[in-house]
Amino acid sequence: MQYQKCSLDLYVDFLIGSQKQYSGLELSKVSPDPMAHDAVSRWLSKEKLTPKMLWQESQYLIDPNVGYLSIDDSVLDKPYSHEIPLVKTQYSGKHHGLVKGIDIVNTVWTDGIKIIPIDYRIYDPTHDGKTKNDHAREMLGMAQKRGLKPQYVLMDAWFTSVGNLKAITHHGWKWIGEIKSNRLISTKKNEYVPVKNLDWTNKIVRKVWLKAYGWIVVSKIVAPNGGIAYIATNDLSLDDTETIKTHYGCRWTIETFHRGIKQCTGIERCYSTRERSQRNHILCAFLAFLKLEWERIQNSISWYEQKWGITRGAVSDYLANA
């Protein structure tokens, strides 16, 4: 077997240490051992790294009995990609429109402080025929098999499909999620109306029957800018808007995760046109984020300070000798 000069640990540490350039050529230039850039490209295209490796590392950072499980997807921008099989034109919440990119469905575990990615799936329907909700249910089932017992599963409106809600209920879990204003609910037998058409005059928390699912509690949330959201849950004991908002607010940690992994690990900056290289680079970026998050938890050093701290000494030396 041919000796591989590049390795998983080296590549993950490179993603943490590099500030802007994440190419194999750049790694070959900074590697402590002499290495051609082809060695990096060869390693990246030959290895078969899978999301299972993320769980192998992240399981030690969480208490499976304390925390929330959040589900969401994020698009890795690839505006100039023409030959990468995983790249598709799809909607991006960041750009509020269609972009070219790779969509990843993620599950993140949080106790309100830790932000620990535990699983992900790359959205590639032309290859596996699965929707984003299919991936979500697959990861929910995997989380249940791994012994996770979330206080609540948190989702935005995209992932509160009936299929997902029934899957969560089947696992014996509670969920809190936003539902779209046109979701059909009923307060009387077989008389369905969109949730936005309920009479919210005297009550902003209502117990209603969600069509094709069952009883839920839904709260009308009015933002300071006038925006309206409908937050629902199958925990019928939650009858207070502020309590619902407090729990649902922990969903924002997955948005923080999306921003952090993009800004601190170069997850969007794999320049290879090979699908396997892209997949391996994405897994390495997740592992790099775990290392950054562990340092943040242990020593209260932000991801961004960790990145800047790596190069601060070099910049200081340059300024002293310029």
PDB file of C-alpha atoms in Angstrom:
ATOM      1  CA  MET A   1       0.000   0.000   0.000  1.00  0.00           C
ATOM      2  CA  GLN A   2       1.308   3.426  -0.952  1.00  0.00           C
ATOM      3  CA  TYR A   3       2.245   5.659   1.984  1.00  0.00           C
ATOM      4  CA  GLN A   4       0.014   8.734   2.209  1.00  0.00           C
ATOM      5  CA  LYS A   5       1.882  11.869   3.252  1.00  0.00           C
ATOM      6  CA  CYS A   6      -1.362  13.690   3.910  1.00  0.00           C
ATOM      7  CA  SER A   7      -3.546  12.543   6.804  1.00  0.00           C
ATOM      8  CA  LEU A   8      -6.870  13.293   8.438  1.00  0.00           C
ATOM      9  CA  ASP A   9      -5.301  15.030  11.438  1.00  0.00           C
ATOM     10  CA  LEU A  10      -3.021  17.141   9.244  1.00  0.00           C
ATOM     11  CA  TYR A  11      -5.848  18.221   6.954  1.00  0.00           C
ATOM     12  CA  VAL A  12      -8.223  19.058   9.825  1.00  0.00           C
ATOM     13  CA  ASP A  13      -5.536  21.119  11.587  1.00  0.00           C
ATOM     14  CA  PHE A  14      -4.776  22.885   8.303  1.00  0.00           C
ATOM     15  CA  LEU A  15      -8.445  23.927   7.999  1.00  0.00           C
ATOM     16  CA  ILE A  16      -8.218  25.424  11.484  1.00  0.00           C
ATOM     17  CA  GLY A  17      -4.868  27.137  10.948  1.00  0.00           C
ATOM     18  CA  SER A  18      -5.401  28.556   7.468  1.00  0.00           C
ATOM     19  CA  GLN A  19      -7.011  31.977   7.293  1.00  0.00           C
ATOM     20  CA  LYS A  20      -8.120  32.175   3.693  1.00  0.00           C
ATOM     21  CA  GLN A  21      -6.461  29.664   1.349  1.00  0.00           C
ATOM     22  CA  TYR A  22      -7.597  26.057   1.760  1.00  0.00           C
ATOM     23  CA  SER A  23      -6.118  24.425  -1.335  1.00  0.00           C
ATOM     24  CA  GLY A  24      -3.893  21.374  -1.492  1.00  0.00           C
ATOM     25  CA  LEU A  25      -1.169  23.596  -2.912  1.00  0.00           C
ATOM     26  CA  GLU A  26      -1.297  25.835   0.149  1.00  0.00           C
ATOM     27  CA  LEU A  27      -1.185  22.836   2.496  1.00  0.00           C
ATOM     28  CA  SER A  28       1.884  21.512   0.668  1.00  0.00           C
ATOM     29  CA  LYS A  29       3.594  24.873   1.233  1.00  0.00           C
ATOM     30  CA  VAL A  30       2.987  24.956   4.998  1.00  0.00           C
ATOM     31  CA  SER A  31       3.232  21.231   5.796  1.00  0.00           C
ATOM     32  CA  PRO A  32       5.913  20.437   8.440  1.00  0.00           C
ATOM     33  CA  ASP A  33       7.030  17.550   6.221  1.00  0.00           C
ATOM     34  CA  PRO A  34       7.844  18.080   2.529  1.00  0.00           C
ATOM     35  CA  MET A  35       4.815  17.212   0.450  1.00  0.00           C
ATOM     36  CA  ALA A  36       3.675  17.803  -3.121  1.00  0.00           C
ATOM     37  CA  HIS A  37       0.234  19.293  -3.624  1.00  0.00           C
ATOM     38  CA  ASP A  38      -0.669  16.149  -5.581  1.00  0.00           C
ATOM     39  CA  ALA A  39      -0.286  14.183  -2.353  1.00  0.00           C
ATOM     40  CA  VAL A  40      -3.079  16.244  -0.802  1.00  0.00           C
ATOM     41  CA  SER A  41      -5.325  15.930  -3.856  1.00  0.00           C
ATOM     42  CA  ARG A  42      -4.686  12.196  -4.012  1.00  0.00           C
ATOM     43  CA  TRP A  43      -5.492  11.692  -0.321  1.00  0.00           C
ATOM     44  CA  LEU A  44      -8.628  13.806  -0.540  1.00  0.00           C
ATOM     45  CA  SER A  45      -9.959  11.853  -3.528  1.00  0.00           C
ATOM     46  CA  LYS A  46      -9.052   8.357  -2.275  1.00  0.00           C
ATOM     47  CA  GLU A  47     -10.283   8.404   1.332  1.00  0.00           C
ATOM     48  CA  LYS A  48     -13.904   7.564   2.100  1.00  0.00           C
ATOM     49  CA  LEU A  49     -14.869   9.650   5.105  1.00  0.00           C
ATOM     50  CA  THR A  50     -18.482   9.429   6.276  1.00  0.00           C
ATOM     51  CA  PRO A  51     -20.776  11.329   8.695  1.00  0.00           C
ATOM     52  CA  LYS A  52     -20.429   8.403  11.108  1.00  0.00           C
ATOM     53  CA  MET A  53     -16.949   9.716  11.920  1.00  0.00           C
ATOM     54  CA  LEU A  54     -18.481  12.962  13.161  1.00  0.00           C
ATOM     55  CA  TRP A  55     -20.552  11.080  15.745  1.00  0.00           C
ATOM     56  CA  GLN A  56     -17.503   9.081  16.822  1.00  0.00           C
ATOM     57  CA  GLU A  57     -15.905  12.367  17.887  1.00  0.00           C
ATOM     58  CA  SER A  58     -18.920  14.387  19.016  1.00  0.00           C
ATOM     59  CA  GLN A  59     -20.544  11.759  21.265  1.00  0.00           C
ATOM     60  CA  TYR A  60     -17.999  12.452  24.001  1.00  0.00           C
ATOM     61  CA  LEU A  61     -18.869  16.166  24.084  1.00  0.00           C
ATOM     62  CA  ILE A  62     -22.553  15.867  24.941  1.00  0.00           C
ATOM     63  CA  ASP A  63     -24.846  14.612  27.667  1.00  0.00           C
ATOM     64  CA  PRO A  64     -27.484  12.643  25.713  1.00  0.00           C
ATOM     65  CA  ASN A  65     -30.056  13.291  28.438  1.00  0.00           C
ATOM     66  CA  VAL A  66     -29.674  17.076  28.643  1.00  0.00           C
ATOM     67  CA  GLY A  67     -30.178  19.334  25.663  1.00  0.00           C
ATOM     68  CA  TYR A  68     -32.025  20.141  22.481  1.00  0.00           C
ATOM     69  CA  LEU A  69     -31.727  18.562  19.049  1.00  0.00           C
ATOM     70  CA  SER A  70     -31.962  21.102  16.223  1.00  0.00           C
ATOM     71  CA  ILE A  71     -32.495  20.293  12.545  1.00  0.00           C
ATOM     72  CA  ASP A  72     -31.796  22.688   9.701  1.00  0.00           C
ATOM     73  CA  ASP A  73     -30.070  22.861   6.337  1.00  0.00           C
ATOM     74  CA  SER A  74     -27.480  25.224   4.943  1.00  0.00           C
ATOM     75  CA  VAL A  75     -26.214  25.913   1.426  1.00  0.00           C
ATOM     76  CA  LEU A  76     -22.479  26.043   0.763  1.00  0.00           C
ATOM     77  CA  ASP A  77     -22.003  28.744  -1.857  1.00  0.00           C
ATOM     78  CA  LYS A  78     -20.337  27.518  -5.068  1.00  0.00           C
ATOM     79  CA  PRO A  79     -21.098  30.363  -7.493  1.00  0.00           C
ATOM     80  CA  TYR A  80     -18.311  29.530  -9.946  1.00  0.00           C
ATOM     81  CA  SER A  81     -18.674  25.744  -9.978  1.00  0.00           C
ATOM     82  CA  HIS A  82     -19.666  24.145 -13.245  1.00  0.00           C
ATOM     83  CA  GLU A  83     -18.434  20.555 -12.968  1.00  0.00           C
ATOM     84  CA  ILE A  84     -18.942  19.489  -9.327  1.00  0.00           C
ATOM     85  CA  PRO A  85     -21.697  16.828  -9.269  1.00  0.00           C
ATOM     86  CA  LEU A  86     -23.052  17.874  -5.857  1.00  0.00           C
ATOM     87  CA  VAL A  87     -23.617  21.509  -6.860  1.00  0.00           C
ATOM     88  CA  LYS A  88     -27.193  22.462  -7.704  1.00  0.00           C
ATOM     89  CA  THR A  89     -29.231  25.616  -8.087  1.00  0.00           C
ATOM     90  CA  GLN A  90     -31.282  25.894  -4.906  1.00  0.00           C
ATOM     91  CA  TYR A  91     -32.793  28.387  -2.517  1.00  0.00           C
ATOM     92  CA  SER A  92     -30.488  30.031   0.021  1.00  0.00           C
ATOM     93  CA  GLY A  93     -31.834  31.785   3.097  1.00  0.00           C
ATOM     94  CA  LYS A  94     -28.624  33.806   3.286  1.00  0.00           C
ATOM     95  CA  HIS A  95     -29.146  35.285  -0.188  1.00  0.00           C
ATOM     96  CA  HIS A  96     -32.969  35.094  -0.115  1.00  0.00           C
ATOM     97  CA  GLY A  97     -32.932  33.613  -3.580  1.00  0.00           C
ATOM     98  CA  LEU A  98     -31.589  30.879  -5.832  1.00  0.00           C
ATOM     99  CA  VAL A  99     -27.853  30.205  -5.798  1.00  0.00           C
ATOM    100  CA  LYS A 100     -25.481  27.494  -6.959  1.00  0.00           C
ATOM    101  CA  GLY A 101     -24.280  25.424  -4.040  1.00  0.00           C
ATOM    102  CA  ILE A 102     -24.172  22.221  -2.032  1.00  0.00           C
ATOM    103  CA  ASP A 103     -27.012  21.801   0.454  1.00  0.00           C
ATOM    104  CA  ILE A 104     -26.311  20.037   3.749  1.00  0.00           C
ATOM    105  CA  VAL A 105     -28.985  18.949   6.243  1.00  0.00           C
ATOM    106  CA  ASN A 106     -27.555  19.108   9.778  1.00  0.00           C
ATOM    107  CA  THR A 107     -28.457  18.032  13.286  1.00  0.00           C
ATOM    108  CA  VAL A 108     -26.890  19.945  16.173  1.00  0.00           C
ATOM    109  CA  TRP A 109     -27.051  19.158  19.890  1.00  0.00           C
ATOM    110  CA  THR A 110     -27.055  22.074  22.305  1.00  0.00           C
ATOM    111  CA  ASP A 111     -27.647  22.688  25.983  1.00  0.00           C
ATOM    112  CA  GLY A 112     -27.808  26.417  25.334  1.00  0.00           C
ATOM    113  CA  ILE A 113     -24.021  26.766  25.669  1.00  0.00           C
ATOM    114  CA  LYS A 114     -22.388  23.968  23.698  1.00  0.00           C
ATOM    115  CA  ILE A 115     -22.966  23.814  19.946  1.00  0.00           C
ATOM    116  CA  ILE A 116     -22.144  20.266  18.885  1.00  0.00           C
ATOM    117  CA  PRO A 117     -22.867  18.988  15.356  1.00  0.00           C
ATOM    118  CA  ILE A 118     -23.628  15.280  15.608  1.00  0.00           C
ATOM    119  CA  ASP A 119     -24.779  14.287  12.126  1.00  0.00           C
ATOM    120  CA  TYR A 120     -25.319  15.611   8.617  1.00  0.00           C
ATOM    121  CA  ARG A 121     -26.430  14.519   5.161  1.00  0.00           C
ATOM    122  CA  ILE A 122     -25.570  16.007   1.791  1.00  0.00           C
ATOM    123  CA  TYR A 123     -28.684  16.713  -0.272  1.00  0.00           C
ATOM    124  CA  ASP A 124     -28.114  14.885  -3.564  1.00  0.00           C
ATOM    125  CA  PRO A 125     -31.481  13.706  -4.946  1.00  0.00           C
ATOM    126  CA  THR A 126     -30.097  12.782  -8.356  1.00  0.00           C
ATOM    127  CA  HIS A 127     -27.906  10.173  -6.664  1.00  0.00           C
ATOM    128  CA  ASP A 128     -30.025   8.822  -3.804  1.00  0.00           C
ATOM    129  CA  GLY A 129     -33.540  10.119  -4.575  1.00  0.00           C
ATOM    130  CA  LYS A 130     -33.971  11.477  -1.042  1.00  0.00           C
ATOM    131  CA  THR A 131     -35.599  14.756  -0.057  1.00  0.00           C
ATOM    132  CA  LYS A 132     -34.339  16.987   2.739  1.00  0.00           C
ATOM    133  CA  ASN A 133     -37.131  15.666   4.950  1.00  0.00           C
ATOM    134  CA  ASP A 134     -36.065  12.096   4.152  1.00  0.00           C
ATOM    135  CA  HIS A 135     -32.593  12.959   5.399  1.00  0.00           C
ATOM    136  CA  ALA A 136     -34.049  14.622   8.492  1.00  0.00           C
ATOM    137  CA  ARG A 137     -36.060  11.528   9.411  1.00  0.00           C
ATOM    138  CA  GLU A 138     -33.053   9.311   8.779  1.00  0.00           C
ATOM    139  CA  MET A 139     -30.961  11.357  11.198  1.00  0.00           C
ATOM    140  CA  LEU A 140     -33.769  11.442  13.761  1.00  0.00           C
ATOM    141  CA  GLY A 141     -33.891   7.672  13.667  1.00  0.00           C
ATOM    142  CA  MET A 142     -30.119   7.480  14.026  1.00  0.00           C
ATOM    143  CA  ALA A 143     -30.197   9.861  16.988  1.00  0.00           C
ATOM    144  CA  GLN A 144     -32.785   7.665  18.673  1.00  0.00           C
ATOM    145  CA  LYS A 145     -30.661   4.541  18.112  1.00  0.00           C
ATOM    146  CA  ARG A 146     -27.676   6.349  19.612  1.00  0.00           C
ATOM    147  CA  GLY A 147     -29.590   6.936  22.823  1.00  0.00           C
ATOM    148  CA  LEU A 148     -30.238  10.672  22.571  1.00  0.00           C
ATOM    149  CA  LYS A 149     -33.132  11.972  24.663  1.00  0.00           C
ATOM    150  CA  PRO A 150     -33.652  15.613  23.745  1.00  0.00           C
ATOM    151  CA  GLN A 151     -35.843  17.878  25.833  1.00  0.00           C
ATOM    152  CA  TYR A 152     -37.250  19.134  22.528  1.00  0.00           C
ATOM    153  CA  VAL A 153     -36.499  18.748  18.841  1.00  0.00           C
ATOM    154  CA  LEU A 154     -36.343  22.241  17.333  1.00  0.00           C
ATOM    155  CA  MET A 155     -37.110  23.082  13.686  1.00  0.00           C
ATOM    156  CA  ASP A 156     -38.001  25.933  11.396  1.00  0.00           C
ATOM    157  CA  ALA A 157     -41.033  25.838   9.121  1.00  0.00           C
ATOM    158  CA  TRP A 158     -39.284  23.823   6.397  1.00  0.00           C
ATOM    159  CA  PHE A 159     -38.875  20.757   8.593  1.00  0.00           C
ATOM    160  CA  THR A 160     -42.246  20.721  10.397  1.00  0.00           C
ATOM    161  CA  SER A 161     -43.793  18.457   7.777  1.00  0.00           C
ATOM    162  CA  VAL A 162     -46.348  15.945   9.040  1.00  0.00           C
ATOM    163  CA  GLY A 163     -43.953  13.098   8.277  1.00  0.00           C
ATOM    164  CA  ASN A 164     -41.220  14.624  10.426  1.00  0.00           C
ATOM    165  CA  LEU A 165     -43.600  15.427  13.280  1.00  0.00           C
ATOM    166  CA  LYS A 166     -44.952  11.889  13.308  1.00  0.00           C
ATOM    167  CA  ALA A 167     -41.418  10.484  13.284  1.00  0.00           C
ATOM    168  CA  ILE A 168     -40.461  12.596  16.306  1.00  0.00           C
ATOM    169  CA  THR A 169     -43.605  11.535  18.134  1.00  0.00           C
ATOM    170  CA  HIS A 170     -42.884   7.888  17.261  1.00  0.00           C
ATOM    171  CA  HIS A 171     -39.491   8.228  18.961  1.00  0.00           C
ATOM    172  CA  GLY A 172     -41.260   9.429  22.112  1.00  0.00           C
ATOM    173  CA  TRP A 173     -39.904  12.973  21.880  1.00  0.00           C
ATOM    174  CA  LYS A 174     -41.418  16.434  22.106  1.00  0.00           C
ATOM    175  CA  TRP A 175     -40.918  19.032  19.415  1.00  0.00           C
ATOM    176  CA  ILE A 176     -41.202  22.805  18.994  1.00  0.00           C
ATOM    177  CA  GLY A 177     -41.207  24.322  15.546  1.00  0.00           C
ATOM    178  CA  GLU A 178     -42.501  27.085  13.369  1.00  0.00           C
ATOM    179  CA  ILE A 179     -45.436  26.251  11.114  1.00  0.00           C
ATOM    180  CA  LYS A 180     -46.431  28.177   8.011  1.00  0.00           C
ATOM    181  CA  SER A 181     -49.410  30.517   8.224  1.00  0.00           C
ATOM    182  CA  ASN A 182     -51.410  28.397   5.764  1.00  0.00           C
ATOM    183  CA  ARG A 183     -51.179  25.137   7.748  1.00  0.00           C
ATOM    184  CA  LEU A 184     -54.674  23.791   8.313  1.00  0.00           C
ATOM    185  CA  ILE A 185     -55.863  23.484  11.898  1.00  0.00           C
ATOM    186  CA  SER A 186     -59.188  22.935  13.578  1.00  0.00           C
ATOM    187  CA  THR A 187     -60.891  23.823  16.835  1.00  0.00           C
ATOM    188  CA  LYS A 188     -64.030  21.979  15.780  1.00  0.00           C
ATOM    189  CA  LYS A 189     -64.404  18.582  14.192  1.00  0.00           C
ATOM    190  CA  ASN A 190     -63.679  18.631  10.427  1.00  0.00           C
ATOM    191  CA  GLU A 191     -63.734  22.436  10.214  1.00  0.00           C
ATOM    192  CA  TYR A 192     -60.236  23.330   9.057  1.00  0.00           C
ATOM    193  CA  VAL A 193     -58.901  26.844   8.554  1.00  0.00           C
ATOM    194  CA  PRO A 194     -55.396  28.239   7.997  1.00  0.00           C
ATOM    195  CA  VAL A 195     -53.730  28.982  11.323  1.00  0.00           C
ATOM    196  CA  LYS A 196     -53.491  32.670  10.390  1.00  0.00           C
ATOM    197  CA  ASN A 197     -57.305  32.842  10.236  1.00  0.00           C
ATOM    198  CA  LEU A 198     -57.836  31.807  13.839  1.00  0.00           C
ATOM    199  CA  ASP A 199     -59.329  34.380  16.148  1.00  0.00           C
ATOM    200  CA  TRP A 200     -56.250  35.554  18.062  1.00  0.00           C
ATOM    201  CA  THR A 201     -58.000  38.527  19.699  1.00  0.00           C
ATOM    202  CA  ASN A 202     -58.093  37.271  23.254  1.00  0.00           C
ATOM    203  CA  LYS A 203     -55.612  34.387  23.224  1.00  0.00           C
ATOM    204  CA  ILE A 204     -52.142  34.136  21.675  1.00  0.00           C
ATOM    205  CA  VAL A 205     -51.749  30.502  22.699  1.00  0.00           C
ATOM    206  CA  ARG A 206     -54.297  28.016  21.377  1.00  0.00           C
ATOM    207  CA  LYS A 207     -54.791  24.267  21.578  1.00  0.00           C
ATOM    208  CA  VAL A 208     -55.794  23.088  18.119  1.00  0.00           C
ATOM    209  CA  TRP A 209     -55.905  19.991  15.952  1.00  0.00           C
ATOM    210  CA  LEU A 210     -53.239  20.014  13.214  1.00  0.00           C
ATOM    211  CA  LYS A 211     -54.571  18.303  10.098  1.00  0.00           C
ATOM    212  CA  ALA A 212     -53.155  14.795   9.540  1.00  0.00           C
ATOM    213  CA  TYR A 213     -51.239  14.962  12.830  1.00  0.00           C
ATOM    214  CA  GLY A 214     -53.180  15.606  16.039  1.00  0.00           C
ATOM    215  CA  TRP A 215     -53.413  17.976  18.986  1.00  0.00           C
ATOM    216  CA  ILE A 216     -50.819  20.724  19.276  1.00  0.00           C
ATOM    217  CA  VAL A 217     -50.362  24.019  21.070  1.00  0.00           C
ATOM    218  CA  VAL A 218     -49.662  26.965  18.787  1.00  0.00           C
ATOM    219  CA  SER A 219     -48.592  30.474  19.747  1.00  0.00           C
ATOM    220  CA  LYS A 220     -48.748  33.611  17.634  1.00  0.00           C
ATOM    221  CA  ILE A 221     -45.467  35.528  17.951  1.00  0.00           C
ATOM    222  CA  VAL A 222     -45.337  39.138  16.773  1.00  0.00           C
ATOM    223  CA  ALA A 223     -41.810  40.472  16.243  1.00  0.00           C
ATOM    224  CA  PRO A 224     -40.861  44.118  16.959  1.00  0.00           C
ATOM    225  CA  ASN A 225     -40.702  44.754  13.198  1.00  0.00           C
ATOM    226  CA  GLY A 226     -44.267  43.514  12.795  1.00  0.00           C
ATOM    227  CA  GLY A 227     -43.390  40.091  11.447  1.00  0.00           C
ATOM    228  CA  ILE A 228     -45.609  37.212  12.574  1.00  0.00           C
ATOM    229  CA  ALA A 229     -44.558  33.641  13.293  1.00  0.00           C
ATOM    230  CA  TYR A 230     -46.601  30.700  14.495  1.00  0.00           C
ATOM    231  CA  ILE A 231     -44.667  28.466  16.889  1.00  0.00           C
ATOM    232  CA  ALA A 232     -46.212  25.089  17.624  1.00  0.00           C
ATOM    233  CA  THR A 233     -45.451  22.130  19.881  1.00  0.00           C
ATOM    234  CA  ASN A 234     -46.858  18.720  20.753  1.00  0.00           C
ATOM    235  CA  ASP A 235     -46.139  19.430  24.427  1.00  0.00           C
ATOM    236  CA  LEU A 236     -49.668  20.323  25.471  1.00  0.00           C
ATOM    237  CA  SER A 237     -48.462  21.448  28.898  1.00  0.00           C
ATOM    238  CA  LEU A 238     -46.845  24.529  27.358  1.00  0.00           C
ATOM    239  CA  ASP A 239     -49.498  27.205  27.605  1.00  0.00           C
ATOM    240  CA  ASP A 240     -47.276  30.251  28.028  1.00  0.00           C
ATOM    241  CA  THR A 241     -45.852  32.171  25.080  1.00  0.00           C
ATOM    242  CA  GLU A 242     -42.673  33.235  26.862  1.00  0.00           C
ATOM    243  CA  THR A 243     -41.828  29.650  27.819  1.00  0.00           C
ATOM    244  CA  ILE A 244     -42.348  28.497  24.248  1.00  0.00           C
ATOM    245  CA  LYS A 245     -40.182  31.342  22.952  1.00  0.00           C
ATOM    246  CA  THR A 246     -37.424  30.544  25.462  1.00  0.00           C
ATOM    247  CA  HIS A 247     -37.193  26.917  24.383  1.00  0.00           C
ATOM    248  CA  TYR A 248     -37.506  27.723  20.696  1.00  0.00           C
ATOM    249  CA  GLY A 249     -34.819  30.386  21.032  1.00  0.00           C
ATOM    250  CA  CYS A 250     -32.233  27.626  21.446  1.00  0.00           C
ATOM    251  CA  ARG A 251     -32.822  26.769  17.786  1.00  0.00           C
ATOM    252  CA  TRP A 252     -30.745  29.821  16.920  1.00  0.00           C
ATOM    253  CA  THR A 253     -27.586  27.929  17.932  1.00  0.00           C
ATOM    254  CA  ILE A 254     -27.764  25.961  14.680  1.00  0.00           C
ATOM    255  CA  GLU A 255     -27.749  29.238  12.747  1.00  0.00           C
ATOM    256  CA  THR A 256     -24.686  30.277  14.762  1.00  0.00           C
ATOM    257  CA  PHE A 257     -23.118  26.940  13.865  1.00  0.00           C
ATOM    258  CA  HIS A 258     -23.741  27.489  10.152  1.00  0.00           C
ATOM    259  CA  ARG A 259     -22.060  30.878  10.305  1.00  0.00           C
ATOM    260  CA  GLY A 260     -19.124  29.601  12.351  1.00  0.00           C
ATOM    261  CA  ILE A 261     -18.312  26.556  10.247  1.00  0.00           C
ATOM    262  CA  LYS A 262     -18.382  28.652   7.072  1.00  0.00           C
ATOM    263  CA  GLN A 263     -16.218  31.451   8.466  1.00  0.00           C
ATOM    264  CA  CYS A 264     -13.698  29.372  10.426  1.00  0.00           C
ATOM    265  CA  THR A 265     -13.130  26.064   8.602  1.00  0.00           C
ATOM    266  CA  GLY A 266     -13.183  26.840   4.881  1.00  0.00           C
ATOM    267  CA  ILE A 267     -16.017  24.359   4.338  1.00  0.00           C
ATOM    268  CA  GLU A 268     -17.080  26.213   1.166  1.00  0.00           C
ATOM    269  CA  ARG A 269     -13.555  26.408  -0.233  1.00  0.00           C
ATOM    270  CA  CYS A 270     -12.713  23.009  -1.620  1.00  0.00           C
ATOM    271  CA  TYR A 271     -11.515  23.611  -5.168  1.00  0.00           C
ATOM    272  CA  SER A 272     -11.648  20.013  -6.398  1.00  0.00           C
ATOM    273  CA  THR A 273     -14.195  19.008  -9.032  1.00  0.00           C
ATOM    274  CA  ARG A 274     -14.327  15.445  -7.678  1.00  0.00           C
ATOM    275  CA  GLU A 275     -17.366  14.486  -5.659  1.00  0.00           C
ATOM    276  CA  ARG A 276     -15.425  12.314  -3.206  1.00  0.00           C
ATOM    277  CA  SER A 277     -12.977  15.161  -2.529  1.00  0.00           C
ATOM    278  CA  GLN A 278     -15.862  17.521  -1.800  1.00  0.00           C
ATOM    279  CA  ARG A 279     -17.479  15.017   0.561  1.00  0.00           C
ATOM    280  CA  ASN A 280     -14.221  14.383   2.420  1.00  0.00           C
ATOM    281  CA  HIS A 281     -13.474  18.092   2.702  1.00  0.00           C
ATOM    282  CA  ILE A 282     -16.915  18.700   4.223  1.00  0.00           C
ATOM    283  CA  LEU A 283     -16.408  15.986   6.857  1.00  0.00           C
ATOM    284  CA  CYS A 284     -12.989  17.419   7.725  1.00  0.00           C
ATOM    285  CA  ALA A 285     -14.556  20.865   8.146  1.00  0.00           C
ATOM    286  CA  PHE A 286     -17.063  19.419  10.637  1.00  0.00           C
ATOM    287  CA  LEU A 287     -14.218  17.804  12.594  1.00  0.00           C
ATOM    288  CA  ALA A 288     -12.299  21.084  12.530  1.00  0.00           C
ATOM    289  CA  PHE A 289     -15.342  22.878  13.945  1.00  0.00           C
ATOM    290  CA  LEU A 290     -15.564  20.316  16.762  1.00  0.00           C
ATOM    291  CA  LYS A 291     -11.978  21.097  17.776  1.00  0.00           C
ATOM    292  CA  LEU A 292     -12.684  24.828  17.720  1.00  0.00           C
ATOM    293  CA  GLU A 293     -15.856  24.372  19.752  1.00  0.00           C
ATOM    294  CA  TRP A 294     -14.110  22.187  22.325  1.00  0.00           C
ATOM    295  CA  GLU A 295     -11.467  24.871  22.836  1.00  0.00           C
ATOM    296  CA  ARG A 296     -14.204  27.499  23.155  1.00  0.00           C
ATOM    297  CA  ILE A 297     -15.965  25.431  25.826  1.00  0.00           C
ATOM    298  CA  GLN A 298     -12.821  24.563  27.774  1.00  0.00           C
ATOM    299  CA  ASN A 299     -11.037  27.927  27.704  1.00  0.00           C
ATOM    300  CA  SER A 300     -13.726  30.466  26.726  1.00  0.00           C
ATOM    301  CA  ILE A 301     -11.867  31.436  23.552  1.00  0.00           C
ATOM    302  CA  SER A 302     -14.101  32.231  20.601  1.00  0.00           C
ATOM    303  CA  TRP A 303     -13.616  30.445  17.298  1.00  0.00           C
ATOM    304  CA  TYR A 304     -12.493  33.703  15.711  1.00  0.00           C
ATOM    305  CA  GLU A 305      -9.950  34.486  18.439  1.00  0.00           C
ATOM    306  CA  GLN A 306      -8.532  30.991  18.056  1.00  0.00           C
ATOM    307  CA  LYS A 307      -8.062  31.552  14.327  1.00  0.00           C
ATOM    308  CA  TRP A 308      -6.466  34.953  14.767  1.00  0.00           C
ATOM    309  CA  GLY A 309      -4.257  33.713  17.605  1.00  0.00           C
ATOM    310  CA  ILE A 310      -2.568  31.263  15.230  1.00  0.00           C
ATOM    311  CA  THR A 311      -1.289  34.043  12.985  1.00  0.00           C
ATOM    312  CA  ARG A 312      -0.900  36.866  15.495  1.00  0.00           C
ATOM    313  CA  GLY A 313       2.690  35.917  16.317  1.00  0.00           C
ATOM    314  CA  ALA A 314       3.679  35.827  12.667  1.00  0.00           C
ATOM    315  CA  VAL A 315       2.121  39.235  12.019  1.00  0.00           C
ATOM    316  CA  SER A 316       3.843  40.644  15.110  1.00  0.00           C
ATOM    317  CA  ASP A 317       7.232  39.350  13.930  1.00  0.00           C
ATOM    318  CA  TYR A 318       6.656  40.792  10.483  1.00  0.00           C
ATOM    319  CA  LEU A 319       5.752  44.217  11.858  1.00  0.00           C
ATOM    320  CA  ALA A 320       8.802  44.191  14.158  1.00  0.00           C
ATOM    321  CA  ASN A 321      11.130  43.473  11.264  1.00  0.00           C
ATOM    322  CA  ALA A 322       9.429  45.363   8.443  1.00  0.00           C
TER     323      ALA A 322
END
